[in-house]
PDB file of C-alpha atoms in Angstrom:
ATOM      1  CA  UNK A   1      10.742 -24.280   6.559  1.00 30.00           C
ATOM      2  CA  UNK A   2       7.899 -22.006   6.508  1.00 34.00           C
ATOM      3  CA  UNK A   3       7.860 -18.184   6.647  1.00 37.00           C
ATOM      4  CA  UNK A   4       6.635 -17.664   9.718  1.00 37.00           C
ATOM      5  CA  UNK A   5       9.034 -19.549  11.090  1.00 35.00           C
ATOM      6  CA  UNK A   6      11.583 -18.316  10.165  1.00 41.00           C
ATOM      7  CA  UNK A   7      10.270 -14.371  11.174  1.00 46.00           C
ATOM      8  CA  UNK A   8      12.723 -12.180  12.703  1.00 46.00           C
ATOM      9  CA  UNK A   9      11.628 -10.114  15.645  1.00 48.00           C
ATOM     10  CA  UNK A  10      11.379  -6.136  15.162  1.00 52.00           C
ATOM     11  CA  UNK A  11      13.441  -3.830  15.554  1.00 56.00           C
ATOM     12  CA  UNK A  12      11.962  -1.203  18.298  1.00 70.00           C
ATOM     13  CA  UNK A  13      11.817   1.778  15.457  1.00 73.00           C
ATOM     14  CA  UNK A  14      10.328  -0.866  12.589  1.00 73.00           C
ATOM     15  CA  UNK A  15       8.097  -1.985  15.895  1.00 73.00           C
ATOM     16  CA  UNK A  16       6.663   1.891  16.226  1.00 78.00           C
ATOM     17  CA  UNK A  17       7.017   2.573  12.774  1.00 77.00           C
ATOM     18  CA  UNK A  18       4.702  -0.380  12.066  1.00 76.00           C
ATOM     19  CA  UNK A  19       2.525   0.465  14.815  1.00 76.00           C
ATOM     20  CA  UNK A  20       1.957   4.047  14.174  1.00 83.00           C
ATOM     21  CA  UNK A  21       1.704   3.687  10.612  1.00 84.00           C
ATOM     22  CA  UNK A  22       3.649   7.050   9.828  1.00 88.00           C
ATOM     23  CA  UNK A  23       5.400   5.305   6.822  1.00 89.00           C
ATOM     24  CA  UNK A  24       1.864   4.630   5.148  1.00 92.00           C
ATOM     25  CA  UNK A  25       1.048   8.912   4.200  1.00 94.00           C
ATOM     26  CA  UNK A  26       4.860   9.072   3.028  1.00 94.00           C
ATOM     27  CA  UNK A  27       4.491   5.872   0.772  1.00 95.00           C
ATOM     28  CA  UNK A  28       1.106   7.353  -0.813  1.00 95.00           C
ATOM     29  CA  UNK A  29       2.570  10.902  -1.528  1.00 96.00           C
ATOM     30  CA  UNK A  30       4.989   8.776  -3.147  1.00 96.00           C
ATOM     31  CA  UNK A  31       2.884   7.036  -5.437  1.00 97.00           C
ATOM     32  CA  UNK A  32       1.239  10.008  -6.165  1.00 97.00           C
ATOM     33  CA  UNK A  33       4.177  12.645  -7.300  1.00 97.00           C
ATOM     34  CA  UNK A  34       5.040   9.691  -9.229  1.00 97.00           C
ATOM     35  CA  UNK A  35       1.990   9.237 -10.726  1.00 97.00           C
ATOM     36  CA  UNK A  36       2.032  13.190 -11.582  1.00 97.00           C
ATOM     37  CA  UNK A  37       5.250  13.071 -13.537  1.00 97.00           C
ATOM     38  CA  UNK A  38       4.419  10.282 -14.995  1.00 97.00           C
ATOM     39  CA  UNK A  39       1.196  11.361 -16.469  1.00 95.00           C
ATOM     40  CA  UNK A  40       2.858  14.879 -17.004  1.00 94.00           C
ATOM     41  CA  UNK A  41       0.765  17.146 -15.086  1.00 94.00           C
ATOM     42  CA  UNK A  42       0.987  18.684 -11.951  1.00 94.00           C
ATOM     43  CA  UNK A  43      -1.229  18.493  -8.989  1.00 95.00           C
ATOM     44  CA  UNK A  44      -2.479  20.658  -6.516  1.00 95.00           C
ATOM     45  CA  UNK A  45      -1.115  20.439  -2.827  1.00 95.00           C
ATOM     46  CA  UNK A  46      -4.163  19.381  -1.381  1.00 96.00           C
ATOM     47  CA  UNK A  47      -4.404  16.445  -3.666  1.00 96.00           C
ATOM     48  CA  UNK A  48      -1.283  15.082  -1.586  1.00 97.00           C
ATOM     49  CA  UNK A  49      -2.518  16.161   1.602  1.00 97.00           C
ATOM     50  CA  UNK A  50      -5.699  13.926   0.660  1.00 96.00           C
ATOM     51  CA  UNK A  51      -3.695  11.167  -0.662  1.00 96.00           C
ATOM     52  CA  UNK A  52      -1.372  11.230   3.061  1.00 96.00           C
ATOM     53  CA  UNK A  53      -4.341  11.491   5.128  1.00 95.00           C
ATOM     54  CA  UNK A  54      -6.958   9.581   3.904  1.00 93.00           C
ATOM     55  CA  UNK A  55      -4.657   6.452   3.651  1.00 92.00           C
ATOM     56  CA  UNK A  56      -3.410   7.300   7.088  1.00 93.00           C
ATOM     57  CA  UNK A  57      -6.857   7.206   8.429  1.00 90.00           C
ATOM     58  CA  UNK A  58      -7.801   3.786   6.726  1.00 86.00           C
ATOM     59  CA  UNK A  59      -4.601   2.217   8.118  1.00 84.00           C
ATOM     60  CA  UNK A  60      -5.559   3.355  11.730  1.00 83.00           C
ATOM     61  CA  UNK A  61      -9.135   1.804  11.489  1.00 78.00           C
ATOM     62  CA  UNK A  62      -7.337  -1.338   9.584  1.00 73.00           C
ATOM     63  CA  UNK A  63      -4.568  -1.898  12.023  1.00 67.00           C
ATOM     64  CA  UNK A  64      -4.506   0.194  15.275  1.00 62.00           C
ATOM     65  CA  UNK A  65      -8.385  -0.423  16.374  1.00 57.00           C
ATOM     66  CA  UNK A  66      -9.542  -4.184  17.443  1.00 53.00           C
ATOM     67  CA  UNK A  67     -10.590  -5.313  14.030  1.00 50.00           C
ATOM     68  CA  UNK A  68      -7.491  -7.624  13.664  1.00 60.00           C
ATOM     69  CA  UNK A  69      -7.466 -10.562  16.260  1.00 58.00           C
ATOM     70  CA  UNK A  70      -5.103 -12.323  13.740  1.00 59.00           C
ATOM     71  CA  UNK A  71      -2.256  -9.264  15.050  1.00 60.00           C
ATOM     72  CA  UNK A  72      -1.562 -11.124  18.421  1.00 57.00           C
ATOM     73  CA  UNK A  73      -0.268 -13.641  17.132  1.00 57.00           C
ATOM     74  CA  UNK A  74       1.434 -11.805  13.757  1.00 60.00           C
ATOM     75  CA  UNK A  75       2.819  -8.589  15.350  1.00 67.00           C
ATOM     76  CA  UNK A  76       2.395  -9.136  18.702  1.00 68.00           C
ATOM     77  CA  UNK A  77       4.784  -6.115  18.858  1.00 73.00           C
ATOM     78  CA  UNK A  78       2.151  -3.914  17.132  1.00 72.00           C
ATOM     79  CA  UNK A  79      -0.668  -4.744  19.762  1.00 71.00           C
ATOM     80  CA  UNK A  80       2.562  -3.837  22.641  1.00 76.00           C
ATOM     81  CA  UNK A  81       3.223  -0.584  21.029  1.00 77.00           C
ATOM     82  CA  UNK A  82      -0.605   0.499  21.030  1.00 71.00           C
ATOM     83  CA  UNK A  83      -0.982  -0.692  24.551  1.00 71.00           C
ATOM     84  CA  UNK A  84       2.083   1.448  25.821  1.00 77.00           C
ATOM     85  CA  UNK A  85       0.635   4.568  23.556  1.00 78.00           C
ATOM     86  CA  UNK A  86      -3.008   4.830  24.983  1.00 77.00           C
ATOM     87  CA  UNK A  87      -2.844   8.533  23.744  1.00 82.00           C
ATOM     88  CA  UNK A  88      -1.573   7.846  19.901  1.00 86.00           C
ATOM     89  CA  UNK A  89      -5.053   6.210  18.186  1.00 81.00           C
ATOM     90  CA  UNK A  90      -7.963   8.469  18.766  1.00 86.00           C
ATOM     91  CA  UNK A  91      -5.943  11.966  18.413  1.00 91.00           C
ATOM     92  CA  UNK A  92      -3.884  10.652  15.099  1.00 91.00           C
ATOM     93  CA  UNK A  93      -7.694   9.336  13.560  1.00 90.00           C
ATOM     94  CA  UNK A  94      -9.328  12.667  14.156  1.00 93.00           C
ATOM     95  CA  UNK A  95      -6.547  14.404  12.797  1.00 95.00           C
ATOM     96  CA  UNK A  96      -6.205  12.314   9.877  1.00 94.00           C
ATOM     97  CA  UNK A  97     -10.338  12.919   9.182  1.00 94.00           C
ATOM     98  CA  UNK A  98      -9.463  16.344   9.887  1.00 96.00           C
ATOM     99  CA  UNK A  99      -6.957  16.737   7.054  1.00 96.00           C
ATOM    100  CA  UNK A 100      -8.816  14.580   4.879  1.00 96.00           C
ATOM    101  CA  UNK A 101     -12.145  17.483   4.790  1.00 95.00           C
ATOM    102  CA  UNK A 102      -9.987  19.847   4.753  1.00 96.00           C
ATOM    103  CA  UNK A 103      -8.460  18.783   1.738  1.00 96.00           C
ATOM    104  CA  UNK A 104     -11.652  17.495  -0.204  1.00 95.00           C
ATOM    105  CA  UNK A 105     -12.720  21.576   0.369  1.00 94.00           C
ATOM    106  CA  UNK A 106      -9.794  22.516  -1.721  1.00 94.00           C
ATOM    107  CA  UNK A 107     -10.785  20.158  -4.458  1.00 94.00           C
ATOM    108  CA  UNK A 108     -12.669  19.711  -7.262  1.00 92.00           C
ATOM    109  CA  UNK A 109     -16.489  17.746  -6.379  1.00 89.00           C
ATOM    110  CA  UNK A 110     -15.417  15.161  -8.881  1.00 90.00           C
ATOM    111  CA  UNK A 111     -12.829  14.020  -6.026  1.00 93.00           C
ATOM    112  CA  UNK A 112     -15.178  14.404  -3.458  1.00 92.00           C
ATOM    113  CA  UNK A 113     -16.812  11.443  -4.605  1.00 91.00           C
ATOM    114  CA  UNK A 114     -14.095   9.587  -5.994  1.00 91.00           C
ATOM    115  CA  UNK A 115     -12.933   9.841  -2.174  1.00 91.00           C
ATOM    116  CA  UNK A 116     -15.629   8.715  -1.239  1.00 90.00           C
ATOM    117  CA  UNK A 117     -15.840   5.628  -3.421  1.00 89.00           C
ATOM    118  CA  UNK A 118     -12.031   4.786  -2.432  1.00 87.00           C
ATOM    119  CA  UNK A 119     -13.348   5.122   1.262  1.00 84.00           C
ATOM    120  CA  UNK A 120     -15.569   2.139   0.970  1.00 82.00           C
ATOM    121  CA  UNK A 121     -13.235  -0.053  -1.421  1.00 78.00           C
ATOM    122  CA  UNK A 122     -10.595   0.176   1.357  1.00 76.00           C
ATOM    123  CA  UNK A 123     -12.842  -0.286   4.035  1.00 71.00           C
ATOM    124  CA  UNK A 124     -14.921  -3.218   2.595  1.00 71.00           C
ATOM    125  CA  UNK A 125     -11.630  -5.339   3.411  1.00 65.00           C
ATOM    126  CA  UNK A 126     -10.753  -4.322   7.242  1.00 62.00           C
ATOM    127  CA  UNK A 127     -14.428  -3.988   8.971  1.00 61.00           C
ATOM    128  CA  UNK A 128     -16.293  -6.962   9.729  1.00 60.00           C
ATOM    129  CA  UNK A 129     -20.050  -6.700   7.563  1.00 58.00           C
ATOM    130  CA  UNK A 130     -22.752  -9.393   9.647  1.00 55.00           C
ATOM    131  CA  UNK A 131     -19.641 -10.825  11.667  1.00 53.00           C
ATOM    132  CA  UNK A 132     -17.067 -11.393   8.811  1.00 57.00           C
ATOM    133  CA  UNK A 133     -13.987  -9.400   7.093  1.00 59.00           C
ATOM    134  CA  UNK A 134     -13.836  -9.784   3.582  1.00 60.00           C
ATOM    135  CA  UNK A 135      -9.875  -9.830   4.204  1.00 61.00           C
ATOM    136  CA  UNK A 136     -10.524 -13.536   5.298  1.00 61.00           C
ATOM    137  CA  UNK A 137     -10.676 -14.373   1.302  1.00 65.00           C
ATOM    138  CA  UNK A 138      -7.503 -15.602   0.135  1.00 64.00           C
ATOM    139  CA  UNK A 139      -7.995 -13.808  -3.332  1.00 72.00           C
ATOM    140  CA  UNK A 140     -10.684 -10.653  -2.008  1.00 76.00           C
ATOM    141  CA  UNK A 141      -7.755  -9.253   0.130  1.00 78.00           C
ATOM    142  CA  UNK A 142      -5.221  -8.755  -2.192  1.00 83.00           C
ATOM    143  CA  UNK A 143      -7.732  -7.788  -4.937  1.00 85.00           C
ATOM    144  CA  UNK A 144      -9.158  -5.098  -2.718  1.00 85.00           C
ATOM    145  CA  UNK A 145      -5.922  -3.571  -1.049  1.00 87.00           C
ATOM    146  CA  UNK A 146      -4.266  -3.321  -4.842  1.00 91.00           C
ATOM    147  CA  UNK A 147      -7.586  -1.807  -5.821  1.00 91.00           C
ATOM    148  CA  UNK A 148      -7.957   0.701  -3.264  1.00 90.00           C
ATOM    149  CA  UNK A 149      -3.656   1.687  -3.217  1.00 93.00           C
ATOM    150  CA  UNK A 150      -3.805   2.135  -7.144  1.00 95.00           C
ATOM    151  CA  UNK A 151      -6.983   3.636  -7.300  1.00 94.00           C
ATOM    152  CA  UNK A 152      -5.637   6.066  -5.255  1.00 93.00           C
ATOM    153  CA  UNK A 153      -2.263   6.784  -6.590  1.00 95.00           C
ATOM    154  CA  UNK A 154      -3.498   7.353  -9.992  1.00 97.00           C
ATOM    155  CA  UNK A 155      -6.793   8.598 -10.434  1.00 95.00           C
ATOM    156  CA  UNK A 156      -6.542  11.426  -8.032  1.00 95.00           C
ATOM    157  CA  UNK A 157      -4.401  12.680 -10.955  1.00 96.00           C
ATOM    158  CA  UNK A 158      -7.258  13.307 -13.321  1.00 95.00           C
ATOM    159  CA  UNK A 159      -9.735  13.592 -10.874  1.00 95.00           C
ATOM    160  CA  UNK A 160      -7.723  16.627  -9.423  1.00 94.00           C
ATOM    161  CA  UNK A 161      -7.254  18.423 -12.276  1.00 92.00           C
ATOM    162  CA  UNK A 162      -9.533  17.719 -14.473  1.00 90.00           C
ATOM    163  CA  UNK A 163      -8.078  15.410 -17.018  1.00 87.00           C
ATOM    164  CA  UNK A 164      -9.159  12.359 -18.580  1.00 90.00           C
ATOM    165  CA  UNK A 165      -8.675   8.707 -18.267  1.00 91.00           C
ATOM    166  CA  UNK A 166      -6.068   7.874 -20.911  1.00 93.00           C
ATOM    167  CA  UNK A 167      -4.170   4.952 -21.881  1.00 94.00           C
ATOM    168  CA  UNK A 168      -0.655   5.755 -20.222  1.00 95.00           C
ATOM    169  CA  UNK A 169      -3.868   6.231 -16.447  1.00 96.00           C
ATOM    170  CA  UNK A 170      -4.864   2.629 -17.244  1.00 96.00           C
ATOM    171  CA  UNK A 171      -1.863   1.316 -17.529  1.00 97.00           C
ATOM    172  CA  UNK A 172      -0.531   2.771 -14.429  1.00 97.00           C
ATOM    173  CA  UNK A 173      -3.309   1.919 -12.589  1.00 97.00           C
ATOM    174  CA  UNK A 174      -2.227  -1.675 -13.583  1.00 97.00           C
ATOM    175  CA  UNK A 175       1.028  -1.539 -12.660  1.00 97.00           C
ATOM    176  CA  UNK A 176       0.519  -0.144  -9.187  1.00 97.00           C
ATOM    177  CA  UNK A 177      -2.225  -2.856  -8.750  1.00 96.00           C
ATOM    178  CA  UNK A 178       0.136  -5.674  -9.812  1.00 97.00           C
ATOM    179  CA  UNK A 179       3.146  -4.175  -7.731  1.00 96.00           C
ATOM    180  CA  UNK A 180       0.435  -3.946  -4.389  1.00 95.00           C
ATOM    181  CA  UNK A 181      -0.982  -7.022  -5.286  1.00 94.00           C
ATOM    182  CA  UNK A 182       2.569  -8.649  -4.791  1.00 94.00           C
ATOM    183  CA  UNK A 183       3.337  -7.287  -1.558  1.00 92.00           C
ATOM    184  CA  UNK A 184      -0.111  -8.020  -0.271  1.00 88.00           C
ATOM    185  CA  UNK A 185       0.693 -11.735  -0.986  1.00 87.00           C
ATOM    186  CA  UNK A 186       4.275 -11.678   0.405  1.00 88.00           C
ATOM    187  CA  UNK A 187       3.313  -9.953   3.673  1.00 83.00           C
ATOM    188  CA  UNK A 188       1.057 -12.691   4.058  1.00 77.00           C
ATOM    189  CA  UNK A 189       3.394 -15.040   4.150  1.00 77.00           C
ATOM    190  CA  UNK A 190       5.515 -13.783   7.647  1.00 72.00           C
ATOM    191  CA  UNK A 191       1.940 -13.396   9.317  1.00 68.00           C
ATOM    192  CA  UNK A 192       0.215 -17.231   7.772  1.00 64.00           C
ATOM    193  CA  UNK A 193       0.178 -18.770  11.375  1.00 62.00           C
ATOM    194  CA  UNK A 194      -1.157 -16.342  12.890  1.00 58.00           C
ATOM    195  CA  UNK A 195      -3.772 -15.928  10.112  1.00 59.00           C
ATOM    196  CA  UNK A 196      -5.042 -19.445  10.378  1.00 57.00           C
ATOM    197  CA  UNK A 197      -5.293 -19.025  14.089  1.00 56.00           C
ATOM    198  CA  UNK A 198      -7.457 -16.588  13.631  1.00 58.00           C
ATOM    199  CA  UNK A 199      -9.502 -18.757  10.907  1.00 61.00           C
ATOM    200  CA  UNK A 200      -8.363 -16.092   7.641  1.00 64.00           C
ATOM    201  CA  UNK A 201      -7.827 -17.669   4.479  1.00 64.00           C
ATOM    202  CA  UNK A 202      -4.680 -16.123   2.373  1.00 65.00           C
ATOM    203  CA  UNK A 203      -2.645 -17.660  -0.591  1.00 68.00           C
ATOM    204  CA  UNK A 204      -0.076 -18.456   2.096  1.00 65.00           C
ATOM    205  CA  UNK A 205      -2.059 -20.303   4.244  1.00 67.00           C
ATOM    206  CA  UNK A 206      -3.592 -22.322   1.497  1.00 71.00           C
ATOM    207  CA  UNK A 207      -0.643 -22.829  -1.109  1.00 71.00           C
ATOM    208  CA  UNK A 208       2.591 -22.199   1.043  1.00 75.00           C
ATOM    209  CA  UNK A 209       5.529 -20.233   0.388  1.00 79.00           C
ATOM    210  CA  UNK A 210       7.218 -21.181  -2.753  1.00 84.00           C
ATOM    211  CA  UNK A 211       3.994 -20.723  -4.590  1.00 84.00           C
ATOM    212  CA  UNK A 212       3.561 -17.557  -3.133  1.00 86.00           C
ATOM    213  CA  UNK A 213       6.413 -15.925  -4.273  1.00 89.00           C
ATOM    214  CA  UNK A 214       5.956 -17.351  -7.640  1.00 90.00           C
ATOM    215  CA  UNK A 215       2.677 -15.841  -7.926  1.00 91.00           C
ATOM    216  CA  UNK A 216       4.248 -12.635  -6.497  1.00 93.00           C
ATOM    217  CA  UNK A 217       6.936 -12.502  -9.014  1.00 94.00           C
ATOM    218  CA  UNK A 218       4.717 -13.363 -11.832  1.00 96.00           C
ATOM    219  CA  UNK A 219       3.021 -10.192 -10.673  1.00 96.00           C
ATOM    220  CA  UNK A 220       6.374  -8.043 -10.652  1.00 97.00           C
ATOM    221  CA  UNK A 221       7.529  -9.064 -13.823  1.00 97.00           C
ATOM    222  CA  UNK A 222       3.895  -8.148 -15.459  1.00 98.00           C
ATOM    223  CA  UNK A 223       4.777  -4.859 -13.659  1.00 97.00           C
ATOM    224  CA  UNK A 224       7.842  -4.447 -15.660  1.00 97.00           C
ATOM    225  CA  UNK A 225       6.901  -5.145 -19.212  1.00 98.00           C
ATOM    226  CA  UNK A 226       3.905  -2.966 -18.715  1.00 97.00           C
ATOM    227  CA  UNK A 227       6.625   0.047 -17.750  1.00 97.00           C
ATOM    228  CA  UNK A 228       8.901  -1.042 -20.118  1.00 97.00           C
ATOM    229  CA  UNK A 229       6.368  -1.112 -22.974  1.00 96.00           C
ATOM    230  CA  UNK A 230       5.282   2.321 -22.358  1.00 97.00           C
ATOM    231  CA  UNK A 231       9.147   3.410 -22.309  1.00 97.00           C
ATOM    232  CA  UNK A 232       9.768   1.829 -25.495  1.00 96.00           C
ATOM    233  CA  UNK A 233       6.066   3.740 -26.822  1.00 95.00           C
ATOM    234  CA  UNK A 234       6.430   7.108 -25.112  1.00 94.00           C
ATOM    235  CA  UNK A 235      10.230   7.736 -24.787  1.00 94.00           C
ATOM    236  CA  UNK A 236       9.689   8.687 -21.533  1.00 96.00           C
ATOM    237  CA  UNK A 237      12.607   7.482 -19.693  1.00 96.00           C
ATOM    238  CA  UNK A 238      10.723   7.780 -16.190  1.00 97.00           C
ATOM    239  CA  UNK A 239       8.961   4.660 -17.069  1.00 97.00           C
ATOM    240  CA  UNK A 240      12.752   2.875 -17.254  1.00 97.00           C
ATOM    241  CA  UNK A 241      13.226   4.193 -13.674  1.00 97.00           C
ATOM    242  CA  UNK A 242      10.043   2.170 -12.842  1.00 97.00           C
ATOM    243  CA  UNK A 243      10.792  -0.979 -14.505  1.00 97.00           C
ATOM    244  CA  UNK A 244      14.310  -0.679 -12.775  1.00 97.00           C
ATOM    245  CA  UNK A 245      12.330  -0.385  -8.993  1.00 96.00           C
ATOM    246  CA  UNK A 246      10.452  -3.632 -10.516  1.00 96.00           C
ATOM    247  CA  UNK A 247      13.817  -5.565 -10.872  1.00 96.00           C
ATOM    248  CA  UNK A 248      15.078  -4.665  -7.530  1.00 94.00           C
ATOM    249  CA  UNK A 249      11.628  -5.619  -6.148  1.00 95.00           C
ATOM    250  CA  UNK A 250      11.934  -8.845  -8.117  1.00 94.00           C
ATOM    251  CA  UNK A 251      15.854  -9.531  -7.118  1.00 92.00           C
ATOM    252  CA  UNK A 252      15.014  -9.529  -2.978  1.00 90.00           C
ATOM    253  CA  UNK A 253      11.495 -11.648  -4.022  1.00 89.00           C
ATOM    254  CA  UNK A 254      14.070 -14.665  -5.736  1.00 86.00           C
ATOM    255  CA  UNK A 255      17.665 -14.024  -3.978  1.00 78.00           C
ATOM    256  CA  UNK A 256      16.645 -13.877  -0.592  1.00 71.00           C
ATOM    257  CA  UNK A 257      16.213 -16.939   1.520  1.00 74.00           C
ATOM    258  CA  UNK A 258      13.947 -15.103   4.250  1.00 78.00           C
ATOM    259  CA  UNK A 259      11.945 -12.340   2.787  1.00 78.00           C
ATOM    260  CA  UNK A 260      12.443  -8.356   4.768  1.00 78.00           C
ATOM    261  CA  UNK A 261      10.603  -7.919   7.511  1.00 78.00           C
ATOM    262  CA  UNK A 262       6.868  -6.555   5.680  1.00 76.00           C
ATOM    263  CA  UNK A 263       7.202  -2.797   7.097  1.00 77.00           C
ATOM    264  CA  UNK A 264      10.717  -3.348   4.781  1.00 81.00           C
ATOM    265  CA  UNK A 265       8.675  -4.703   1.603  1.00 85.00           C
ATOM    266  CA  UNK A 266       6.245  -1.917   2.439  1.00 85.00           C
ATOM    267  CA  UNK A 267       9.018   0.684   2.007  1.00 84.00           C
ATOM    268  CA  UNK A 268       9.947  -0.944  -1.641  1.00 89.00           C
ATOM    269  CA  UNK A 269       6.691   0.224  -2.870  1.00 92.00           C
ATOM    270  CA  UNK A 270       7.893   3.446  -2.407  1.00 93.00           C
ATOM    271  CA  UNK A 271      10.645   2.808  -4.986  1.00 95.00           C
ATOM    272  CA  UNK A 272       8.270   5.645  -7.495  1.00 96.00           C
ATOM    273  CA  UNK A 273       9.725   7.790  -4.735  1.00 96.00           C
ATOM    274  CA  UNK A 274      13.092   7.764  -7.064  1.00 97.00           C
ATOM    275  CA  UNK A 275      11.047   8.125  -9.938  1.00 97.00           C
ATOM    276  CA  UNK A 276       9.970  11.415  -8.771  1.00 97.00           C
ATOM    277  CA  UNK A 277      13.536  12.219  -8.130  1.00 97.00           C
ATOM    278  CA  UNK A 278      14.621  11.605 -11.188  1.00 97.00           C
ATOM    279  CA  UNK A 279      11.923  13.485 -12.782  1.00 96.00           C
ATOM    280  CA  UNK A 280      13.364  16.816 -10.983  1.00 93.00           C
ATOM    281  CA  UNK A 281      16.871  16.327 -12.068  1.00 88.00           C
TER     282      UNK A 281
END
């Protein structure tokens, strides 16, 4: 039986939280603190207020403008939400812009154009260039949404203060790919009919589910020797509080018949969120 047909409807609060995309700024000041503690440094404020915004601003063009035909068929309940809140999209864009300037003002220039880099990376997926969205390639999608999400969870790190690219930022930057990458490809699975409606190519679509959750957990477990290796190398025991967010990640991937409803999968890339806990313990 295939994902999609098995889909649960939403809930009405996942339904708004979906739709408004207030979960997405939480989830990348998430990644970020995490990637601070990590790294052992701190950040300025308005490196998180960047980080909240800016991804809040690419959702909203992704998701909440008419770029995504594919979504009335997927989340039907998204496009209902939007239609009933008239007033939410234009005010929450401008505000998210807003916050974004404000906070590149605050920061070193060397973010100012790393911003603007990230801009276009995240972009080149959800706007269509001469007709097409590069998020109809079943491997571009994933590639570019785990590029632009690690990108920038980690690098605003250095970027903000200064620092340099070392080997504990590159290997972070591959773990956060790997663990985006693997959502990317799981969401896809819950929304392949409506995908193919709407003529985009994604690994579920082509290969089906059990070989998208293989893939996916291929992806998690890379994940998780790359923390654990750099726990066993650095002694830093925050890395083991990664790995174990991994596992988890990897237990609902393989125990679960029908995968969580994707706003749920979203939330489990927040698990750094607990790293940064720990950290302050």
């Amino acid at each position: 039986m295939g994902a999609a047909s098995r889909r649960t409807h939403d809930s009405g609060l996942t339904s708004a939280l979906d739709a408004s995309g207030l979960p997405i700024p939480l989830i990348a000041v998430a990644l970020v603190a995490a990637s601070a503690v990590l790294l052992g440094t701190e950040i300025p404020g308005s490196a998180y207020t960047l980080a909240a915004a800016g991804s809040f601003a690419i959702y909203l063009l992704d998701r909440a403008w008419p770029f995504s035909p594919e979504d009335a068929a997927n989340r039907p309940e998204r496009a209902t939400w939007h239609g009933d809140h008239r007033w939410y999209r234009f005010p929450a864009l401008i505000l998210a812009i807003g916050l974004s300037l404000w906070a590149l003002l605050q920061l070193p220039r060397a973010v100012w154009l790393f911003a603007a880099a990230l801009t276009v990376l995240a972009g080149l997926h959800a706007v269509p260039l001469g007709g097409r969205r590069l998020k109809a390639s079943a491997w571009l999608k994933p590639s570019l949404v785990a590029a632009a999400w690690a990108a920038g969870a980690v690098l605003i790190v250095p970027f903000a203060t200064g620092g340099e690219i070392t080997r504990a930022v590159v290997l972070l930057l591959a773990v956060r790919g790997l663990t985006v990458a693997a959502n990317v490809v799981l969401t896809d699975l819950a929304d392949s009919e409506g995908d193919a409606a709407a003529g985009l190519t994604s690994l579920a679509t082509r290969s089906g589910e059990r070989a998208v959750r293989s893939l996916a957990s291929a992806l998690i477990i890379a994940g998780a020797v790359l923390c654990l290796a750099q726990f066993v190398r650095s002694g830093n025991v925050l890395w083991s509080v990664e790995a174990l967010g991994l596992v988890l990640y990897l237990a609902v991937v393989q125990r679960r018949a029908a995968l969580p409803e994707p706003i749920v999968l979203d939330l489990l890339v927040a698990w750094p969120a607990v790293t940064w806990l720990v950290s302050r313990l």
